[in-house]
CSV table of C-alpha atoms and ligand atoms in Angstrom, one decimal:
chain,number,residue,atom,x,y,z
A,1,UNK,CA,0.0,0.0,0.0
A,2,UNK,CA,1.4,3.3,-1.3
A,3,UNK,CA,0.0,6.4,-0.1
A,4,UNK,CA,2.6,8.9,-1.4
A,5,UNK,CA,1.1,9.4,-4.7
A,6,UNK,CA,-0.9,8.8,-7.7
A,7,UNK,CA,2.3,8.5,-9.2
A,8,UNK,CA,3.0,4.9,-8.1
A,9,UNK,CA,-0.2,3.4,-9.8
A,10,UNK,CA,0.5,0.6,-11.8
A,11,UNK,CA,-0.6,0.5,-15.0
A,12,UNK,CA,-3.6,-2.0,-15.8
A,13,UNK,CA,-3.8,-5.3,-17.4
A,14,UNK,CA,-5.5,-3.9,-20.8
A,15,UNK,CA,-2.9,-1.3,-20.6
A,16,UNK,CA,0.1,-3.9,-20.9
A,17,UNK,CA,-2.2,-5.7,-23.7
A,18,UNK,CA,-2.5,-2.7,-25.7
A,19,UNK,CA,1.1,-1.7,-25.2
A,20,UNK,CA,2.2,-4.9,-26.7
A,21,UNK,CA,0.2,-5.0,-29.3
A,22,UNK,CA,0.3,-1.1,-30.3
A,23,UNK,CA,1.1,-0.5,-34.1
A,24,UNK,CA,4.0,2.1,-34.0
A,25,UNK,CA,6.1,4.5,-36.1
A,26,UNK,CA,9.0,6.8,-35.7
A,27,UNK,CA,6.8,9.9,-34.2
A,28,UNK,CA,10.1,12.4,-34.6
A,29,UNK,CA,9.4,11.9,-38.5
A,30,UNK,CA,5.3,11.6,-37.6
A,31,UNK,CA,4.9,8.2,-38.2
A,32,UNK,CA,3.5,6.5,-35.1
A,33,UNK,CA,-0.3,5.8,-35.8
A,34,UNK,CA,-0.9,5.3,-32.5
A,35,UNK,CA,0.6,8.5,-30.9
A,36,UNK,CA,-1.3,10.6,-34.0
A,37,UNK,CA,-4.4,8.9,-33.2
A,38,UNK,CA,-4.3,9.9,-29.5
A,39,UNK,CA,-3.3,13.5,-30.3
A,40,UNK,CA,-6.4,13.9,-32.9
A,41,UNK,CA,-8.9,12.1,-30.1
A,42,UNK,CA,-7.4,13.8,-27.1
A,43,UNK,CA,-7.8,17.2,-29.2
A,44,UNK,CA,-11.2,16.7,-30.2
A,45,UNK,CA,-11.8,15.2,-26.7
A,46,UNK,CA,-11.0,18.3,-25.1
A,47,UNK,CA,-12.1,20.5,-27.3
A,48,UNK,CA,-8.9,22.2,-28.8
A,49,UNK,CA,-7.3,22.4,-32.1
A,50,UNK,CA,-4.3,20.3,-31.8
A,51,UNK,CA,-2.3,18.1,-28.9
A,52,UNK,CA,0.5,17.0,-28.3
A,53,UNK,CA,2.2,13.7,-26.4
A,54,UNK,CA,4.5,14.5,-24.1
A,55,UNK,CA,7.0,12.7,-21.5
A,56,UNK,CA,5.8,14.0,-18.2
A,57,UNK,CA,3.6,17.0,-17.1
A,58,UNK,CA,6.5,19.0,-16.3
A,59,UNK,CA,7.6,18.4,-20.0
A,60,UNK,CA,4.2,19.9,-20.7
A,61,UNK,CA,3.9,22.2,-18.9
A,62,UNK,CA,7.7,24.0,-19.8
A,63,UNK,CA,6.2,23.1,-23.8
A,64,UNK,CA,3.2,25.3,-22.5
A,65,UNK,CA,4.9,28.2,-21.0
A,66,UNK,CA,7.6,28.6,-23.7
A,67,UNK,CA,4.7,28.0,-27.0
A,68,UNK,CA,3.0,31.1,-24.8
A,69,UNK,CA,5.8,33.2,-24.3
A,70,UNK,CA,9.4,33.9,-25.0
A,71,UNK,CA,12.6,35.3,-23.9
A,72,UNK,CA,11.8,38.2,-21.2
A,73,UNK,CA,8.1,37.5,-20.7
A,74,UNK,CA,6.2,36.8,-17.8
A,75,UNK,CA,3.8,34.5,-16.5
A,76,UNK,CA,1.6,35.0,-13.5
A,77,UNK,CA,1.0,31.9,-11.6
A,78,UNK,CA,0.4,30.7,-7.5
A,79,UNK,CA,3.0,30.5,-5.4
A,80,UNK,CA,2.1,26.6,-4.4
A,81,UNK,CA,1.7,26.2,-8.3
A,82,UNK,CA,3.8,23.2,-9.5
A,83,UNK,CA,4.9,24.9,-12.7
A,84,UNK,CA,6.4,27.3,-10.2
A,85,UNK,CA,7.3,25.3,-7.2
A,86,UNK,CA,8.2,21.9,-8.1
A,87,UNK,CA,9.4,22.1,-11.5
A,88,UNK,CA,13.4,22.9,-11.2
A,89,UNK,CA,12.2,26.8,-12.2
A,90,UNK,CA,12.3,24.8,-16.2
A,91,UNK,CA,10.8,27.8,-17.2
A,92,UNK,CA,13.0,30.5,-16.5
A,93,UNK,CA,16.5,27.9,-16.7
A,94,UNK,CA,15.3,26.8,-20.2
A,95,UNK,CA,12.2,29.7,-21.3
A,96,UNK,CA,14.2,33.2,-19.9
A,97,UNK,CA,10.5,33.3,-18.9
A,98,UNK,CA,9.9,35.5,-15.4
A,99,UNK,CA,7.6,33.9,-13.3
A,100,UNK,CA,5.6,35.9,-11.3
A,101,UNK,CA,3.7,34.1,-8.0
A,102,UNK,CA,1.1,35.5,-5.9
A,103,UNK,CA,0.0,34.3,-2.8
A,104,UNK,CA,-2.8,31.4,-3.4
A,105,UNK,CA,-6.1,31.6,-1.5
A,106,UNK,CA,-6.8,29.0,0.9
A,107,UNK,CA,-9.3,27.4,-2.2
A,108,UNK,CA,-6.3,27.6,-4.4
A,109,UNK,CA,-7.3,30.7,-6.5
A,110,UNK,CA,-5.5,33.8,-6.6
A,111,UNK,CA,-7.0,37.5,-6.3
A,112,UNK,CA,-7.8,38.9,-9.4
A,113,UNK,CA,-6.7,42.6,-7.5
A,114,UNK,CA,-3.1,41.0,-6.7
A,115,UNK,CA,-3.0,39.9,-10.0
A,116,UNK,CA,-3.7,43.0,-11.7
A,117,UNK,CA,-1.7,44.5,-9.6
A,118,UNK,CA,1.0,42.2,-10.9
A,119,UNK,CA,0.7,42.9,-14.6
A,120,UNK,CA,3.5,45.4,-15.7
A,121,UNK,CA,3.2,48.1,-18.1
A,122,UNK,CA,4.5,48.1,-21.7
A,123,UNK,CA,7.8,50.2,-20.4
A,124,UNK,CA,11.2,48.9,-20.9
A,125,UNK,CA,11.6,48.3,-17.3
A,126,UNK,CA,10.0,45.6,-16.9
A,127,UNK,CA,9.5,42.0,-18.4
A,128,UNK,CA,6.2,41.8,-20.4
A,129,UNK,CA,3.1,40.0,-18.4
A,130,UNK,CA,1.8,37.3,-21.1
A,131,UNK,CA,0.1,34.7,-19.5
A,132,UNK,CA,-2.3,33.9,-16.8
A,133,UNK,CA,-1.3,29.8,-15.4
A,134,UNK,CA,-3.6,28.6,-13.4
A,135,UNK,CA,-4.2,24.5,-11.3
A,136,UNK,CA,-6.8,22.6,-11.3
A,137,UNK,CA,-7.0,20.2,-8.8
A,138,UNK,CA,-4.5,22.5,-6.9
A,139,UNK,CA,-3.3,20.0,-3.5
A,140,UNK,CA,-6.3,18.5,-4.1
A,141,UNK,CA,-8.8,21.2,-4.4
A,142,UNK,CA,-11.3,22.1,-7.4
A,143,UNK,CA,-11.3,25.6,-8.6
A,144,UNK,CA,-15.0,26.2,-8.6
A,145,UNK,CA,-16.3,26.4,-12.4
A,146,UNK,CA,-17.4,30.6,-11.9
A,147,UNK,CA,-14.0,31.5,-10.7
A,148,UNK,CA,-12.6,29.7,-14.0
A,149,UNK,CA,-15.3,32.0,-16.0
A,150,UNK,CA,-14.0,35.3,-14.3
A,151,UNK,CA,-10.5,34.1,-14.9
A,152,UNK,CA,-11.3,34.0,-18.7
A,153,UNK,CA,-12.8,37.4,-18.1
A,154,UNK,CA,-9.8,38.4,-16.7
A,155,UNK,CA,-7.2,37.5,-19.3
A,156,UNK,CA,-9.3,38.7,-22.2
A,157,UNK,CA,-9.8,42.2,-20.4
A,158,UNK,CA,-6.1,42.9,-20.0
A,159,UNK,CA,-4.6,41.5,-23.0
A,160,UNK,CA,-3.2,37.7,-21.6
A,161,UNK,CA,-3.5,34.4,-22.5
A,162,UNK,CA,-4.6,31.0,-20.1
A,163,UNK,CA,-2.9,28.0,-19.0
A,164,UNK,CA,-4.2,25.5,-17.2
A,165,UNK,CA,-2.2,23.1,-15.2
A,166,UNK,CA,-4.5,20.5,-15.1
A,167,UNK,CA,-2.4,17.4,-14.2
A,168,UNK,CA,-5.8,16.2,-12.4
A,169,UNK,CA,-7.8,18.0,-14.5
A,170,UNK,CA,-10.0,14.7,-14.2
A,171,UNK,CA,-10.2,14.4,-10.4
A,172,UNK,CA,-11.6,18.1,-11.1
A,173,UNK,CA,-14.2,17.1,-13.3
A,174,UNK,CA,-15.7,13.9,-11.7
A,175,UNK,CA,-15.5,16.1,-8.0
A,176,UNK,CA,-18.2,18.2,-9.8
A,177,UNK,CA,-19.6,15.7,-12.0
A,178,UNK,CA,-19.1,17.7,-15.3
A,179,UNK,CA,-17.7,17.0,-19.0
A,180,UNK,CA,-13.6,17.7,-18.6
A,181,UNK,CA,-14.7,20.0,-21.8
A,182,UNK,CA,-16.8,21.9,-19.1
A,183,UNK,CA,-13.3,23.3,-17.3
A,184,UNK,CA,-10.8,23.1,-20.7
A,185,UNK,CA,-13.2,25.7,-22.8
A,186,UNK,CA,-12.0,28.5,-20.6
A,187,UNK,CA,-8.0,28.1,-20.9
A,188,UNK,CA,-6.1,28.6,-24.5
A,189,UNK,CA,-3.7,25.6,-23.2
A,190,UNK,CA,-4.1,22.9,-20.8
A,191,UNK,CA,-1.9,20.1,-19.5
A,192,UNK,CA,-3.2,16.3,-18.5
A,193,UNK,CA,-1.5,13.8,-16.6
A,194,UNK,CA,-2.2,10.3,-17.9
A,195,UNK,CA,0.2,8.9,-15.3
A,196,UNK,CA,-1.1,10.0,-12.0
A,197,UNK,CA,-4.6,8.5,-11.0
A,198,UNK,CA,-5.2,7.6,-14.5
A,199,UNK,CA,-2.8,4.8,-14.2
A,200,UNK,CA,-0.7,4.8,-17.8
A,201,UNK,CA,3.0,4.5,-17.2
A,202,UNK,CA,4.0,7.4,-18.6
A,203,UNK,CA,3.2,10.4,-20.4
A,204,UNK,CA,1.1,14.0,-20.5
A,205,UNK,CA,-0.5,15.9,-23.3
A,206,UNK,CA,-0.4,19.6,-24.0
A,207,UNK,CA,-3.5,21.1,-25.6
A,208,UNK,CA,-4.0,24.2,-27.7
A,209,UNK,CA,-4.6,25.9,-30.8
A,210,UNK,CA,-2.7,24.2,-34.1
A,211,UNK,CA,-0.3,27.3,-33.8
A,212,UNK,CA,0.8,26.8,-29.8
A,213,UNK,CA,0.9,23.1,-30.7
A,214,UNK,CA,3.6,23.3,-33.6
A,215,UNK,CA,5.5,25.5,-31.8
A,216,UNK,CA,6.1,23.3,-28.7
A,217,UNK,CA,6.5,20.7,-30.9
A,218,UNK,CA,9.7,22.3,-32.0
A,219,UNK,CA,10.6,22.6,-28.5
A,220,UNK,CA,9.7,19.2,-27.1
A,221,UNK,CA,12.8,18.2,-29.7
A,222,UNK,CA,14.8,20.4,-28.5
A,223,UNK,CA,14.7,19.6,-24.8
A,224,UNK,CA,15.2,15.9,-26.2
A,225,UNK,CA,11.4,15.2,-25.9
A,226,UNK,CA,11.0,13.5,-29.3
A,227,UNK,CA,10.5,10.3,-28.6
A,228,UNK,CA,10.2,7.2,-31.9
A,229,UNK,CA,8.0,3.9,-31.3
A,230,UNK,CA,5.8,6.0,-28.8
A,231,UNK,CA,3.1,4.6,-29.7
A,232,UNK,CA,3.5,1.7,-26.6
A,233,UNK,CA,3.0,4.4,-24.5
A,234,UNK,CA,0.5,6.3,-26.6
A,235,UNK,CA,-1.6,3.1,-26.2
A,236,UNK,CA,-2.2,3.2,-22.7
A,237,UNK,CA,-2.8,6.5,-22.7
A,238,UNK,CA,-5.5,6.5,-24.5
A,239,UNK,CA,-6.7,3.8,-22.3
A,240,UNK,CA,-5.9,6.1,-19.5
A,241,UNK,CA,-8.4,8.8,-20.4
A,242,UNK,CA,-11.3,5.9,-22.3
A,243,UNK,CA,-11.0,3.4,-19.1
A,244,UNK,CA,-9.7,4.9,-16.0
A,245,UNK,CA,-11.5,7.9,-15.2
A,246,UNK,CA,-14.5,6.4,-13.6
A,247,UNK,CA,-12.4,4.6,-11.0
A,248,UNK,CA,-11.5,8.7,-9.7
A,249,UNK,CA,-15.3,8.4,-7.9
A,250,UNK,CA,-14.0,5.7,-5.8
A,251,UNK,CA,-10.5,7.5,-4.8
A,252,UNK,CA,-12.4,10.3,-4.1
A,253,UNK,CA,-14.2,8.3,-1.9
A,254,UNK,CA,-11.8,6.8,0.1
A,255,UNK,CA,-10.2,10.1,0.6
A,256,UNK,CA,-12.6,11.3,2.4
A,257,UNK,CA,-13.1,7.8,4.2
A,258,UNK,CA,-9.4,8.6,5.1
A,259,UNK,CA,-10.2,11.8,6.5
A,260,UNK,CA,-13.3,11.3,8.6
A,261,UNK,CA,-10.7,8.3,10.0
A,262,UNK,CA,-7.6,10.6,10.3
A,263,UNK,CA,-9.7,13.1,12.4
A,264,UNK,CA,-10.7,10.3,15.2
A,265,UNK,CA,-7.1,9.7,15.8
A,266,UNK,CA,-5.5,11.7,18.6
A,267,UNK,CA,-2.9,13.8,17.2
A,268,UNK,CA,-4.5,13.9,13.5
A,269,UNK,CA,-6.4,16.8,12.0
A,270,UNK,CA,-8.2,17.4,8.8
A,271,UNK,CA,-9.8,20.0,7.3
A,272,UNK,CA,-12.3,17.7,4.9
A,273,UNK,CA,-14.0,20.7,3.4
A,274,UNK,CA,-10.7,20.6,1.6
A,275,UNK,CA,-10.7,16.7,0.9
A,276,UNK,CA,-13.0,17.4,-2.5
A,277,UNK,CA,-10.5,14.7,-4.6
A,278,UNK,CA,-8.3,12.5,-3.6
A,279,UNK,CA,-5.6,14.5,-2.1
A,280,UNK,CA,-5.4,14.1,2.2
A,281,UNK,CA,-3.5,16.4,4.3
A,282,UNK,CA,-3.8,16.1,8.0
A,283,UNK,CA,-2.0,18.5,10.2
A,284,UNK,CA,-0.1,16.7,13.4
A,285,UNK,CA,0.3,18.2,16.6
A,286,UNK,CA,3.5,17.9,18.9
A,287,UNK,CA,2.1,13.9,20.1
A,288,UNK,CA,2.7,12.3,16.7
A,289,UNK,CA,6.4,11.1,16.0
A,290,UNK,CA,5.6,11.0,12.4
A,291,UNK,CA,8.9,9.3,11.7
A,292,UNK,CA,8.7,6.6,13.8
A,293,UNK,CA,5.4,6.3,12.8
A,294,UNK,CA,6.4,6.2,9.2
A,295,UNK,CA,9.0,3.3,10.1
A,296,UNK,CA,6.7,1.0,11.8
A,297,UNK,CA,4.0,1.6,8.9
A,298,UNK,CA,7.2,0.7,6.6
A,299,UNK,CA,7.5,-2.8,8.3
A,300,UNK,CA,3.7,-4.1,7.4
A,301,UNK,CA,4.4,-2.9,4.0
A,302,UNK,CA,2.5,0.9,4.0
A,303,UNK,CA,4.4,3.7,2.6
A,304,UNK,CA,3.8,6.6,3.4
A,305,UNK,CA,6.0,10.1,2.8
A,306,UNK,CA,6.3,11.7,7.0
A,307,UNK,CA,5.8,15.6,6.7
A,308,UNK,CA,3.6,18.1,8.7
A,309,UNK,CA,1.5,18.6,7.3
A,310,UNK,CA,1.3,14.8,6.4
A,311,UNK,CA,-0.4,13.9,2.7
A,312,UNK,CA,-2.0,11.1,1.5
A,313,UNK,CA,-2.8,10.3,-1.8
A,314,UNK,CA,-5.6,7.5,-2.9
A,315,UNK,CA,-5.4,6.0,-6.1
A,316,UNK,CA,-6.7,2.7,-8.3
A,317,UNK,CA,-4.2,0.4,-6.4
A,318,UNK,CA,-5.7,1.4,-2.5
A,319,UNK,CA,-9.1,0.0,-1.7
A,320,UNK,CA,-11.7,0.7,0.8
A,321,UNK,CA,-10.5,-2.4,3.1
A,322,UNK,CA,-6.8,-0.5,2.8
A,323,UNK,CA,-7.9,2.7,4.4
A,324,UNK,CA,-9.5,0.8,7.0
A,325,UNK,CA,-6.0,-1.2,7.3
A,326,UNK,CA,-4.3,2.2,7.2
A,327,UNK,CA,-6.3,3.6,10.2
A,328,UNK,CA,-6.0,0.6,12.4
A,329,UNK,CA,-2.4,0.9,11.6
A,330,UNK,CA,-1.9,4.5,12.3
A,331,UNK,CA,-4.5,4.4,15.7
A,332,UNK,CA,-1.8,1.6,17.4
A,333,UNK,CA,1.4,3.5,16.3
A,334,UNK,CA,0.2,6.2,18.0
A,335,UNK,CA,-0.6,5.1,21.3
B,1,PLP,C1,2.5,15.8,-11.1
B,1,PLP,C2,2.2,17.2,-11.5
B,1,PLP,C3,2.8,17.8,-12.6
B,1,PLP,C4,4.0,17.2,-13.3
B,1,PLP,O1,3.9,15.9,-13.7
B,1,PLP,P1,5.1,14.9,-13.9
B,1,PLP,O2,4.6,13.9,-14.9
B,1,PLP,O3,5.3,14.3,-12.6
B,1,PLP,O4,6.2,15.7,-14.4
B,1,PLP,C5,2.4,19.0,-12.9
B,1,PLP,N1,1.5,19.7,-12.3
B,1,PLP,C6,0.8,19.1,-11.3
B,1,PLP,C7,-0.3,19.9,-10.6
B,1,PLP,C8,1.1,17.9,-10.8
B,1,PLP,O5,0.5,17.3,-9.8
């Protein structure tokens, strides 16, 4: 049982079947049917233009921010956003793109005052403000679907374009039991990780207009993105997005089985009006060696990453039964 992440999901038995029996092409020279047919579903899909298949989300995502802007722009973004915490700073090492963070709201959305406060003015001062990125789930929470609208509102009043980040864009969209099309019709580019919840071992797509698409196309080969027979992986990505989405109702599920458990152990506590997904954190007070606690967990064969706040991620290889196993666990290594 592995409650660091999504991440570790392995991928399914129709996956592996698919994988071997995927027909494939060199996709550098655009030959791999099964990577072209995935970009022209996952487009229509989605409802863009044009997608691309990429290695990881943070692949994406740096494909993203340097198709939108070049050398000495700016993008606004949160300051828990992963494109600007957790992604090496890709885009300003490799992009020369400035990122500018604001303080995120405790629902994950950022002030549409601070970020027009943010936006610089065409003088030679300053770098030029180009694009809007936003998260969605951001640690697990849903961006509700009118804050999306005023976002678009935003961007189109002062001149910017919109990324989303939507590595669980799908958590997102089964949390409020709408079309994924419902959230991407707002953003001019979005990201999706098929290798979090949705199981496939590898790989992300980048969505946008034809023109974003070509361009970070160019620049997936040159940060040695271009990958040949990619088609084994193209395979169960699509199977990712046709076959594993319903199994987010369940995760979600057991989150919050996890959290109502979490909060009647001594030491544990969650705020479950933010467990809308499948993300967990419980805060620990001074009682809990999380360490320890971490170790003896380790010994019946749970992982779990020790942090305060601690996070838990649910996913298609922990069941109901396993959070109850988790709890037991947890309730005896604390007393
Ligand atoms: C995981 C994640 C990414 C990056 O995906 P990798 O495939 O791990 O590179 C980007 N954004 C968010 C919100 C993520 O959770």
């Amino acid at each position: 049982m592995d409650f660091r992440s999504d991440t570790v999901t392995q991928p399914t038995p129709a996956m592996r079947e698919a994988m071997a029996n995927a027909p494939v092409g060199d996709d550098v020279y655009g030959d791999d049917p099964t990577v072209n047919e995935l970009e022209q579903w996952a487009a229509e899909r989605h409802g863009f233009e044009a997608a691309l298949f990429t290695t990881s989300g943070t692949q994406a995502n740096l494909l993203g921010l340097m198709a939108h802007c070049q050398r000495g722009d700016e993008y606004l973004c949160g300051q828990q956003a992963h494109n600007y915490k957790y992604e090496a700073g890709g885009a300003a090492v490799l992009g020369s793109i400035q990122p500018q963070p604001i303080e995120n709201n405790p629902d994950g959305t950022l002030d549409f005052d601070k970020l027009k406060a943010a936006i610089k003015p065409d003088d030679c001062h300053f770098a030029r403000t180009k694009l809007l990125s936003l998260e969605n789930t951001i640690n697990g929470k849903v961006l509700p679907m009118s804050y999306l609208q005023d976002a678009r509102k935003f961007v189109d009043e002062n001149g910017l374009s919109l990324h989303l980040d939507g590595a669980r864009v799908y958590n997102a969209a089964v949390a409020l039991d709408i079309d994924v099309k419902e959230i991407a019709q707002y953003f001019d580019s979005m990201t999706v990780c098929l290798s979090k919840g949705l199981a496939a071992p590898i790989g992300s797509l980048l969505l946008g207009s034809k023109e974003l698409i070509e361009r970070a196309r160019r620049l997936r080969k040159m940060v040695g993105g271009g990958m040949r027979q990619a088609g084994i992986l193209a395979a169960a990505g699509k199977l990712a997005l046709t076959e594993q989405v319903a199994q987010l109702k369940t995760d979600h599920e057991n989150a919050k089985k996890l959290a109502v458990g979490l909060n009647n152990i001594p030491g544990f506590s969650v705020n479950s009006e933010f467990v809308q997904t499948n993300i967990v954190f419980a805060k620990l007070d001074q009682s809990v060696d999380i360490e320890s606690v971490a170790k003896s967990l380790a010994d019946d064969g749970i992982t779990i990453t020790p942090g305060n706040p601690i996070r838990f991620v649910t996913h298609k290889d922990i069941t109901s039964q396993d959070i109850d196993v988790l709890l037991a666990k947890l309730t005896s290594a604390v007393d």
